Coordinates of C-alpha atoms and ligand atoms in Angstrom, one line a residue:
M66 CA -2.1 24.7 4.5
G67 CA -2.4 27.2 7.5
N68 CA -6.3 27.5 7.7
K69 CA -7.7 27.9 10.8
V70 CA -10.8 26.2 11.9
M71 CA -12.9 28.4 13.9
S72 CA -15.8 28.1 15.8
K73 CA -18.3 30.7 14.9
D74 CA -18.4 33.3 12.3
K75 CA -16.5 36.4 12.5
K76 CA -19.6 38.1 13.0
G77 CA -21.0 35.5 15.4
G78 CA -23.6 34.5 13.4
S79 CA -24.5 30.8 12.6
K80 CA -27.2 30.6 10.5
K81 CA -27.1 27.2 9.3
L82 CA -27.4 26.1 5.6
W83 CA -30.3 23.5 6.8
G84 CA -31.6 25.6 9.5
G85 CA -35.1 26.6 8.2
R86 CA -37.3 24.2 10.3
F87 CA -34.9 25.0 13.3
A88 CA -36.1 27.1 15.9
G89 CA -33.1 27.4 18.2
A90 CA -29.3 27.5 17.8
T91 CA -27.4 24.4 17.9
A92 CA -25.8 23.9 21.2
A93 CA -22.0 24.7 20.9
S94 CA -21.3 21.0 22.2
V95 CA -23.3 19.2 19.3
E96 CA -21.1 21.4 16.7
A97 CA -17.9 20.0 18.5
F98 CA -19.2 16.5 18.4
T99 CA -20.5 16.4 14.6
A100 CA -18.3 18.5 13.1
S101 CA -15.6 16.9 10.5
I102 CA -14.1 19.9 9.2
H103 CA -10.9 19.2 11.0
Y104 CA -10.5 16.4 8.7
D105 CA -12.5 16.2 5.7
S106 CA -11.1 19.7 4.6
R107 CA -8.7 17.5 2.9
L108 CA -11.2 17.0 0.3
Y109 CA -11.3 20.5 -0.7
K110 CA -9.7 20.3 -4.4
Y111 CA -12.5 17.4 -5.1
D112 CA -15.4 19.0 -3.8
I113 CA -14.5 22.2 -6.1
A114 CA -14.0 19.9 -8.9
G115 CA -17.2 18.2 -8.3
S116 CA -19.1 21.3 -7.9
R117 CA -17.7 22.7 -10.9
A118 CA -18.8 19.6 -13.2
H119 CA -22.0 19.9 -11.6
A120 CA -22.7 23.7 -12.0
T121 CA -21.6 22.9 -15.9
M122 CA -24.3 20.1 -16.0
L123 CA -26.8 22.2 -14.6
A124 CA -26.4 25.3 -16.7
D125 CA -26.2 22.7 -19.8
H126 CA -29.7 21.7 -18.5
G127 CA -31.3 25.3 -17.9
L128 CA -31.1 25.0 -14.0
L129 CA -28.2 27.9 -13.9
S130 CA -28.1 30.6 -16.2
R131 CA -24.7 30.9 -18.2
E132 CA -23.9 34.1 -15.6
E133 CA -24.6 32.2 -12.7
L134 CA -22.5 29.6 -13.8
E135 CA -19.6 32.1 -14.5
A136 CA -20.2 33.3 -11.0
I137 CA -20.2 30.0 -9.4
V138 CA -16.9 28.8 -11.4
A139 CA -14.9 32.1 -10.6
G140 CA -15.9 31.9 -7.2
L141 CA -14.8 28.2 -6.7
M142 CA -11.9 29.2 -8.3
A143 CA -11.3 32.1 -5.7
I144 CA -12.1 29.6 -2.7
E145 CA -9.7 27.2 -3.7
A146 CA -7.1 29.7 -4.3
E147 CA -7.8 30.9 -0.9
I148 CA -7.4 27.7 0.9
E149 CA -4.4 26.6 -1.1
A150 CA -2.8 30.1 0.0
G151 CA -3.8 29.2 3.6
T152 CA -6.1 32.1 4.2
F153 CA -9.3 30.5 4.2
A154 CA -11.3 30.7 7.6
F155 CA -12.6 26.7 7.8
R156 CA -15.8 27.1 10.3
Q157 CA -16.5 24.4 12.6
D158 CA -20.0 25.4 12.9
L159 CA -20.8 25.1 9.2
E160 CA -19.4 21.2 9.9
D161 CA -18.0 20.1 7.0
I162 CA -16.0 20.7 3.8
H163 CA -19.4 20.7 1.6
M164 CA -21.0 23.5 3.5
N165 CA -17.8 25.4 4.1
I166 CA -17.2 25.8 0.9
E167 CA -21.0 26.4 -0.2
K168 CA -21.4 29.0 3.0
A169 CA -18.3 30.7 1.3
L170 CA -19.6 30.9 -2.4
V171 CA -22.9 31.9 -1.4
D172 CA -21.3 35.0 0.8
R173 CA -19.1 35.7 -2.0
I174 CA -21.6 35.9 -5.1
G175 CA -25.0 35.8 -3.6
A176 CA -27.9 34.2 -5.1
A177 CA -26.3 32.0 -7.9
G178 CA -24.3 30.4 -5.0
A179 CA -27.5 29.5 -3.7
R180 CA -28.6 27.5 -6.6
L181 CA -25.4 25.6 -6.6
H182 CA -27.3 22.4 -4.5
S183 CA -30.0 21.7 -6.9
A184 CA -30.1 18.0 -7.7
R185 CA -27.7 17.2 -5.1
S186 CA -27.3 16.5 -1.4
R187 CA -24.2 15.9 0.7
N188 CA -24.8 12.0 0.6
D189 CA -23.8 12.0 -2.8
Q190 CA -21.0 14.6 -2.5
V191 CA -19.1 13.1 0.0
A192 CA -19.5 9.8 -1.8
L193 CA -18.3 11.5 -4.9
D194 CA -15.0 13.7 -3.3
L195 CA -14.4 10.2 -1.8
R196 CA -13.7 8.5 -4.8
L197 CA -12.4 11.2 -6.4
Y198 CA -9.8 11.5 -3.7
L199 CA -9.1 7.5 -3.6
R200 CA -8.8 7.8 -7.4
D201 CA -5.7 9.8 -7.2
E202 CA -4.4 8.1 -4.0
C203 CA -4.4 5.1 -6.0
D204 CA -2.4 6.5 -9.0
R205 CA 0.0 7.9 -6.3
L206 CA 0.3 4.5 -4.3
V207 CA 0.9 2.8 -7.6
E208 CA 3.9 5.2 -8.3
L209 CA 5.3 4.8 -5.0
L210 CA 4.7 0.8 -5.3
D211 CA 6.5 0.7 -8.5
A212 CA 9.8 2.9 -7.4
V213 CA 10.0 0.2 -4.3
R214 CA 9.8 -2.6 -7.1
R215 CA 12.4 -1.1 -9.1
A216 CA 14.6 -1.0 -6.1
F217 CA 14.4 -4.6 -5.7
V218 CA 15.3 -4.8 -9.4
V219 CA 18.1 -3.0 -9.1
L220 CA 19.7 -4.9 -5.9
A221 CA 18.9 -8.1 -7.8
R222 CA 20.9 -7.0 -10.6
K223 CA 23.9 -5.8 -8.5
Y224 CA 24.1 -8.8 -6.6
L225 CA 23.3 -11.4 -9.6
G226 CA 25.1 -14.8 -9.0
Q227 CA 25.7 -14.0 -5.1
V228 CA 24.2 -17.0 -2.5
M229 CA 22.5 -16.6 0.6
P230 CA 20.8 -19.0 2.8
G231 CA 17.2 -19.5 2.0
Y232 CA 14.8 -20.1 5.2
T233 CA 12.0 -22.5 6.1
H234 CA 11.2 -22.0 9.8
L235 CA 14.2 -19.5 10.3
Q236 CA 16.4 -22.3 10.0
R237 CA 18.8 -22.4 7.1
A238 CA 17.2 -24.5 4.3
Q239 CA 18.8 -24.3 1.1
P240 CA 21.0 -22.5 -0.6
V241 CA 19.2 -19.3 -3.0
L242 CA 20.7 -16.6 -4.9
I243 CA 20.3 -13.1 -3.0
S244 CA 18.7 -11.9 -6.2
H245 CA 16.0 -14.5 -6.2
H246 CA 14.9 -13.3 -2.6
M247 CA 15.0 -9.9 -4.2
L248 CA 12.6 -10.4 -6.9
A249 CA 10.4 -12.3 -4.6
Y250 CA 9.6 -9.1 -2.8
Y251 CA 9.0 -8.2 -6.6
E252 CA 6.7 -10.4 -7.1
M253 CA 4.6 -9.3 -3.8
F254 CA 4.8 -5.8 -4.4
G255 CA 3.8 -6.7 -8.1
R256 CA 0.8 -8.4 -7.0
D257 CA -0.3 -5.6 -4.7
R258 CA -0.1 -3.3 -7.6
E259 CA -2.6 -5.3 -9.7
R260 CA -5.2 -5.5 -6.7
L261 CA -4.8 -1.0 -6.4
V262 CA -5.4 -1.0 -10.4
D263 CA -8.2 -3.3 -10.1
C264 CA -9.8 -1.5 -6.9
R265 CA -9.7 1.7 -9.0
K266 CA -11.9 0.2 -11.6
R267 CA -14.9 0.0 -8.7
I268 CA -13.8 3.5 -7.0
N269 CA -13.8 5.3 -10.7
I270 CA -17.6 5.3 -11.2
M271 CA -19.9 8.3 -10.6
P272 CA -22.5 8.3 -7.6
L273 CA -23.9 12.0 -8.2
G274 CA -27.3 12.8 -9.1
A275 CA -28.7 10.2 -6.4
A276 CA -29.1 13.3 -4.4
A277 CA -30.5 12.2 -0.4
L278 CA -31.0 8.5 -1.8
A279 CA -33.9 8.0 -4.3
G280 CA -32.6 10.1 -7.2
T281 CA -33.8 13.5 -8.6
G282 CA -37.2 14.7 -10.3
L283 CA -35.2 17.6 -11.8
P284 CA -33.9 17.6 -15.3
I285 CA -29.9 16.4 -15.0
D286 CA -27.4 14.6 -16.9
R287 CA -25.0 12.3 -14.7
Q288 CA -23.4 11.1 -17.5
Q289 CA -22.2 14.5 -18.5
V290 CA -20.9 14.7 -15.0
A291 CA -19.0 11.4 -15.2
D292 CA -17.4 12.6 -18.4
L293 CA -16.4 15.8 -17.2
L294 CA -14.4 14.5 -14.0
G295 CA -13.2 11.4 -16.2
F296 CA -15.4 8.8 -14.3
A297 CA -15.6 5.3 -16.4
A298 CA -19.3 5.1 -15.7
I299 CA -22.2 6.3 -13.4
T300 CA -23.3 4.3 -10.6
A301 CA -26.5 2.0 -11.2
N302 CA -28.7 2.5 -7.9
S303 CA -29.4 5.6 -6.0
M304 CA -29.7 4.0 -2.7
D305 CA -26.1 2.0 -3.0
S306 CA -24.6 5.4 -4.8
T307 CA -25.3 6.7 -1.1
G308 CA -25.0 4.2 1.0
D309 CA -22.0 2.5 -0.4
R310 CA -18.4 2.2 1.2
D311 CA -17.0 -0.9 0.3
F312 CA -14.8 0.8 -2.4
A313 CA -13.3 2.6 0.6
I314 CA -12.9 -1.1 2.6
E315 CA -11.3 -2.3 -0.2
F316 CA -8.9 0.4 -0.8
V317 CA -8.0 0.1 2.9
S318 CA -7.5 -3.5 2.4
C319 CA -5.5 -3.4 -0.5
C320 CA -3.3 -0.9 1.5
T321 CA -3.1 -3.4 4.1
L322 CA -1.5 -5.9 2.0
I323 CA 1.0 -3.3 1.2
Q324 CA 2.0 -2.9 4.9
L325 CA 1.9 -6.0 5.7
H326 CA 4.3 -7.0 2.8
L327 CA 6.4 -4.1 4.0
S328 CA 6.0 -5.2 7.5
R329 CA 7.8 -8.7 6.6
L330 CA 10.6 -6.8 4.4
S331 CA 11.1 -4.8 7.9
E332 CA 11.4 -7.8 9.9
E333 CA 14.1 -9.3 7.4
L334 CA 15.8 -6.4 7.4
V335 CA 15.9 -6.1 11.3
L336 CA 17.3 -9.5 11.5
W337 CA 19.9 -9.1 8.9
S338 CA 21.2 -5.7 10.2
S339 CA 21.6 -7.8 13.6
Q340 CA 25.4 -8.8 14.8
E341 CA 24.2 -12.1 15.0
F342 CA 23.1 -12.3 10.8
S343 CA 25.4 -9.1 9.9
F344 CA 23.7 -9.8 6.5
V345 CA 23.3 -6.3 5.5
D346 CA 24.4 -2.3 6.5
I347 CA 21.8 0.0 6.6
A348 CA 23.1 3.2 5.8
D349 CA 24.0 5.5 9.0
R350 CA 21.4 8.1 7.9
F351 CA 18.5 5.6 7.8
C352 CA 19.5 4.6 11.2
T353 CA 19.3 6.3 15.2
G354 CA 21.6 5.5 17.8
S355 CA 20.8 5.2 21.6
S356 CA 20.5 8.1 24.2
I357 CA 22.4 5.6 26.9
M358 CA 24.3 2.8 24.8
P359 CA 27.1 4.5 22.7
Q360 CA 28.0 1.3 20.5
K361 CA 24.2 1.1 19.1
K362 CA 22.9 1.8 15.8
N363 CA 19.4 0.8 15.8
P364 CA 17.1 0.1 12.4
D365 CA 14.3 2.2 13.7
I366 CA 12.8 2.9 10.3
P367 CA 11.9 -0.9 9.6
E368 CA 10.9 -1.2 13.2
L369 CA 8.5 1.7 12.8
I370 CA 7.5 0.1 9.3
R371 CA 6.4 -2.8 11.3
G372 CA 5.0 -1.1 14.1
K373 CA 2.8 1.1 11.9
T374 CA 1.1 -1.9 10.5
G375 CA -1.3 -2.2 13.6
R376 CA -2.6 0.9 12.5
V377 CA -3.4 0.2 9.0
V378 CA -4.9 -3.1 10.3
G379 CA -6.5 -1.3 12.9
S380 CA -8.0 1.0 10.1
L381 CA -9.5 -1.9 8.2
M382 CA -11.3 -3.0 11.0
T383 CA -12.7 0.2 11.9
L384 CA -14.2 0.6 8.2
C385 CA -15.7 -3.1 8.5
T386 CA -17.1 -2.3 12.2
L387 CA -18.4 0.9 10.8
L388 CA -20.2 -1.0 7.9
K389 CA -21.4 -3.9 9.8
G390 CA -25.2 -3.7 10.8
L391 CA -25.9 -0.4 9.1
P392 CA -29.1 0.0 7.3
L393 CA -29.5 1.6 3.6
T394 CA -28.7 4.1 2.8
Y395 CA -26.7 7.2 4.4
N396 CA -26.1 7.3 8.3
R397 CA -24.1 10.0 9.8
D398 CA -22.0 6.9 10.9
L399 CA -20.2 6.9 7.5
Q400 CA -18.5 10.4 8.1
E401 CA -16.4 8.1 10.7
D402 CA -15.2 6.8 7.2
K403 CA -12.6 9.4 6.4
E404 CA -10.2 9.3 9.5
P405 CA -9.1 5.6 9.1
V406 CA -8.9 5.9 5.1
F407 CA -6.9 9.3 5.6
D408 CA -4.4 7.5 8.1
T409 CA -4.0 4.4 6.0
V410 CA -3.0 6.5 3.0
D411 CA -0.6 8.6 5.0
T412 CA 1.0 5.8 6.7
V413 CA 1.5 3.3 3.7
S414 CA 2.6 6.5 1.5
A415 CA 5.3 7.1 4.0
S416 CA 6.7 3.7 4.7
L417 CA 6.5 2.7 1.0
A418 CA 8.7 6.3 0.2
I419 CA 11.4 5.3 2.9
T420 CA 11.6 1.7 1.9
A421 CA 12.5 2.9 -1.9
E422 CA 14.9 5.4 -0.2
L423 CA 16.4 2.5 2.2
L424 CA 16.8 -0.2 -0.4
A425 CA 18.7 2.2 -2.8
N426 CA 21.0 2.5 0.0
L427 CA 21.2 -0.8 1.5
V428 CA 24.4 -2.9 1.3
F429 CA 24.9 -6.8 1.3
N430 CA 27.4 -8.4 3.2
T431 CA 28.1 -10.9 0.4
G432 CA 31.2 -12.4 2.0
R433 CA 29.1 -13.3 5.1
M434 CA 25.9 -14.6 3.0
E435 CA 28.2 -16.5 1.1
E436 CA 29.4 -18.1 4.5
A437 CA 26.3 -18.8 6.0
T438 CA 25.7 -20.9 3.2
R439 CA 28.3 -23.4 4.1
T440 CA 27.4 -24.4 7.2
G441 CA 23.8 -25.9 8.2
F442 CA 24.1 -29.1 5.9
M443 CA 22.2 -26.6 3.4
T444 CA 22.9 -29.5 0.5
A445 CA 21.3 -32.5 2.3
T446 CA 18.4 -32.3 -0.5
D447 CA 20.5 -31.9 -3.3
L448 CA 22.5 -35.1 -2.0
A449 CA 18.8 -36.9 -1.6
D450 CA 18.2 -35.8 -5.1
Y451 CA 21.4 -36.9 -6.7
L452 CA 20.5 -40.8 -4.8
V453 CA 16.9 -40.5 -6.6
L454 CA 18.8 -39.8 -10.0
K455 CA 20.8 -43.0 -9.2
N456 CA 17.5 -44.8 -9.1
V457 CA 17.0 -44.7 -4.8
P458 CA 13.5 -44.5 -4.1
F459 CA 12.8 -40.6 -2.6
R460 CA 11.8 -42.0 0.8
E461 CA 15.0 -44.2 1.3
A462 CA 17.4 -41.8 -0.2
H463 CA 15.9 -39.2 2.5
G464 CA 16.7 -41.8 5.5
I465 CA 20.1 -42.4 4.3
V466 CA 20.9 -38.8 3.8
G467 CA 19.4 -38.3 7.2
R468 CA 22.0 -40.6 8.8
V469 CA 24.9 -38.8 6.5
V470 CA 23.7 -35.9 8.4
A471 CA 23.7 -37.5 12.0
F472 CA 27.4 -38.6 11.0
C473 CA 28.4 -35.2 10.3
I474 CA 27.5 -33.5 13.8
E475 CA 29.2 -36.3 15.3
K476 CA 32.5 -35.6 13.5
G477 CA 31.7 -32.2 13.7
C478 CA 32.0 -31.6 10.0
E479 CA 29.9 -30.3 6.7
L480 CA 28.5 -32.8 3.9
I481 CA 31.3 -31.1 1.7
D482 CA 34.2 -32.3 4.0
L483 CA 33.3 -35.9 3.8
T484 CA 35.5 -38.0 1.7
L485 CA 34.1 -40.9 -0.5
E486 CA 34.7 -43.6 1.8
D487 CA 32.8 -41.9 4.5
M488 CA 29.4 -41.4 2.1
G489 CA 30.1 -44.9 0.9
Q490 CA 29.5 -46.3 4.3
F491 CA 25.5 -44.9 3.9
S492 CA 25.0 -45.8 0.1
A493 CA 26.9 -48.0 -2.6
V494 CA 25.9 -45.8 -5.3
I495 CA 27.5 -42.3 -4.3
G496 CA 30.4 -41.7 -6.9
K497 CA 32.9 -38.6 -7.1
D498 CA 30.3 -36.9 -8.9
V499 CA 28.8 -36.3 -5.9
F500 CA 31.3 -33.3 -4.8
E501 CA 29.6 -31.1 -7.4
V502 CA 26.1 -31.8 -5.9
L503 CA 27.3 -30.7 -2.6
S504 CA 28.9 -27.5 -3.4
V505 CA 26.7 -24.5 -2.8
Q506 CA 26.7 -23.4 -6.4
G507 CA 26.1 -26.9 -7.8
S508 CA 23.1 -26.8 -5.6
V509 CA 21.7 -23.3 -6.4
N510 CA 22.6 -24.0 -10.3
S511 CA 20.8 -27.2 -10.5
R512 CA 17.5 -25.7 -9.3
I513 CA 16.1 -25.3 -12.8
S514 CA 12.4 -25.9 -12.5
A515 CA 10.5 -22.9 -13.6
G516 CA 10.3 -20.3 -11.2
G517 CA 13.6 -21.8 -9.2
T518 CA 16.4 -20.1 -8.0
A519 CA 19.3 -21.8 -10.6
L520 CA 21.2 -18.7 -11.8
Q521 CA 19.8 -19.0 -15.6
R522 CA 16.3 -18.9 -14.4
V523 CA 16.7 -16.0 -12.2
E524 CA 18.5 -14.1 -15.1
E525 CA 15.3 -14.7 -17.0
A526 CA 13.3 -13.3 -14.4
L527 CA 15.2 -10.3 -14.1
D528 CA 15.3 -9.6 -17.7
L529 CA 11.4 -9.6 -17.5
A530 CA 11.3 -7.5 -14.7
E531 CA 13.7 -5.0 -16.1
Y532 CA 11.7 -4.8 -19.0
N533 CA 8.3 -4.4 -17.0
I534 CA 9.6 -1.9 -14.9
G535 CA 10.9 0.3 -17.8
I536 CA 14.9 -0.2 -16.8
R537 CA 15.3 -2.7 -20.1
L538 CA 13.4 -1.6 -23.6
Ligands
LIG148 N1 -19.7 15.2 6.6 C1 -20.8 14.3 6.3 C2 -19.7 12.7 5.9 O1 -18.7 13.1 6.1 C3 -21.3 14.5 4.9 C4 -22.6 14.2 4.6 C5 -23.5 14.6 5.8 N2 -25.0 14.4 5.2 C6 -25.7 14.8 5.9 N3 -27.3 14.6 5.8 N4 -25.9 15.0 7.2 O2 -20.5 11.8 5.7

């Protein structure tokens, strides 16, 4: 949008829409301090959609004539076109998007425009706009989340059967399938999706008609407005309608979890692309170089996503603090809700979009990952489980394997390198079937418990994921 924000009407006048009881003009410093038009202009589409629905309802209930309604709708459409073309002059002295549009309408169509604000206040109007806006953003974010989830499913299919070390405490723990690791993220982002869909239910309730705070005596039909705008229901209490922002906090908290999950993924990508790990190669076009060190290829995208998590968490704190201690109903403080909400939407959308792209171009160094599973005694638990199946109590088995590992460390070898005689010193029940148990593939494929990393389980999980994400019918 190329629209400019101007501090004054071109004609120099600045009579306020609420100016009736005021004798003097507003100080310029106050206008600058109280204005929100430089950010809430983003809501123009929703403000106009809300006004159209409101006007239609007013006309159906005799509060506007048919001609007035037609003039209002045509005027609003013309204003919308101007804003979209970037030729609309937003005015700071008109504070916010609601009054900028209303004033432009009155200037354009005269008396009819002045009737639009019947049975409405900016307090319920701004609540309506924000709900309409966030409803759309929930849908957009769900699509972006699905693109990321799909990318994980594609990676899981591509690398099915390949192994990597699974970690706890960032120490090599047990071998797992790369696909199992990918599907772990698929699950995380699936919960994020569920949360957004659920949050949308509480956003999708229509507050208009609460007017300033107490409702209105004019004969309106709130349900009609809700139907016209596709809301599932109307809010039940006019005071709550204007004072409530928990839907916005809930939305930002859903976004915070998405960004936290992206940040955990980013941390792994930073680690995995380091020379120390060398598990992945991030495509050149997703990396940048150093201005001084010619050899560098830096994983800036995941680093920035990790860094941007701070602003999303910050926005959540901003909103929580904004609501804390706020008396019912509307208070001007609430105008401070929009910037953190908008910044969250922008940050999380951009992070999700670039993550989907990055994942689609990610290449795993499977040789290196497999090699990493062969050191670090990663099948030690398998050996303990083997002893349990030979009737050794688990605690005793744990002690035996601990001693076997210490022996290996001393010899400078891995479990798989031991002979039967070596192991025989520690337990008499170890037979030659132990070697299958000590192999990486044997270890992975033994983990057949529901949700485990055995190939068979991961294939089932992958089939289901492909079905759910729409890759498989
Ligand atoms: N710009 C205001 C906001 O974002 C709109 C509501 C203002 N209402 C009022 N009575 N001043 O919250």
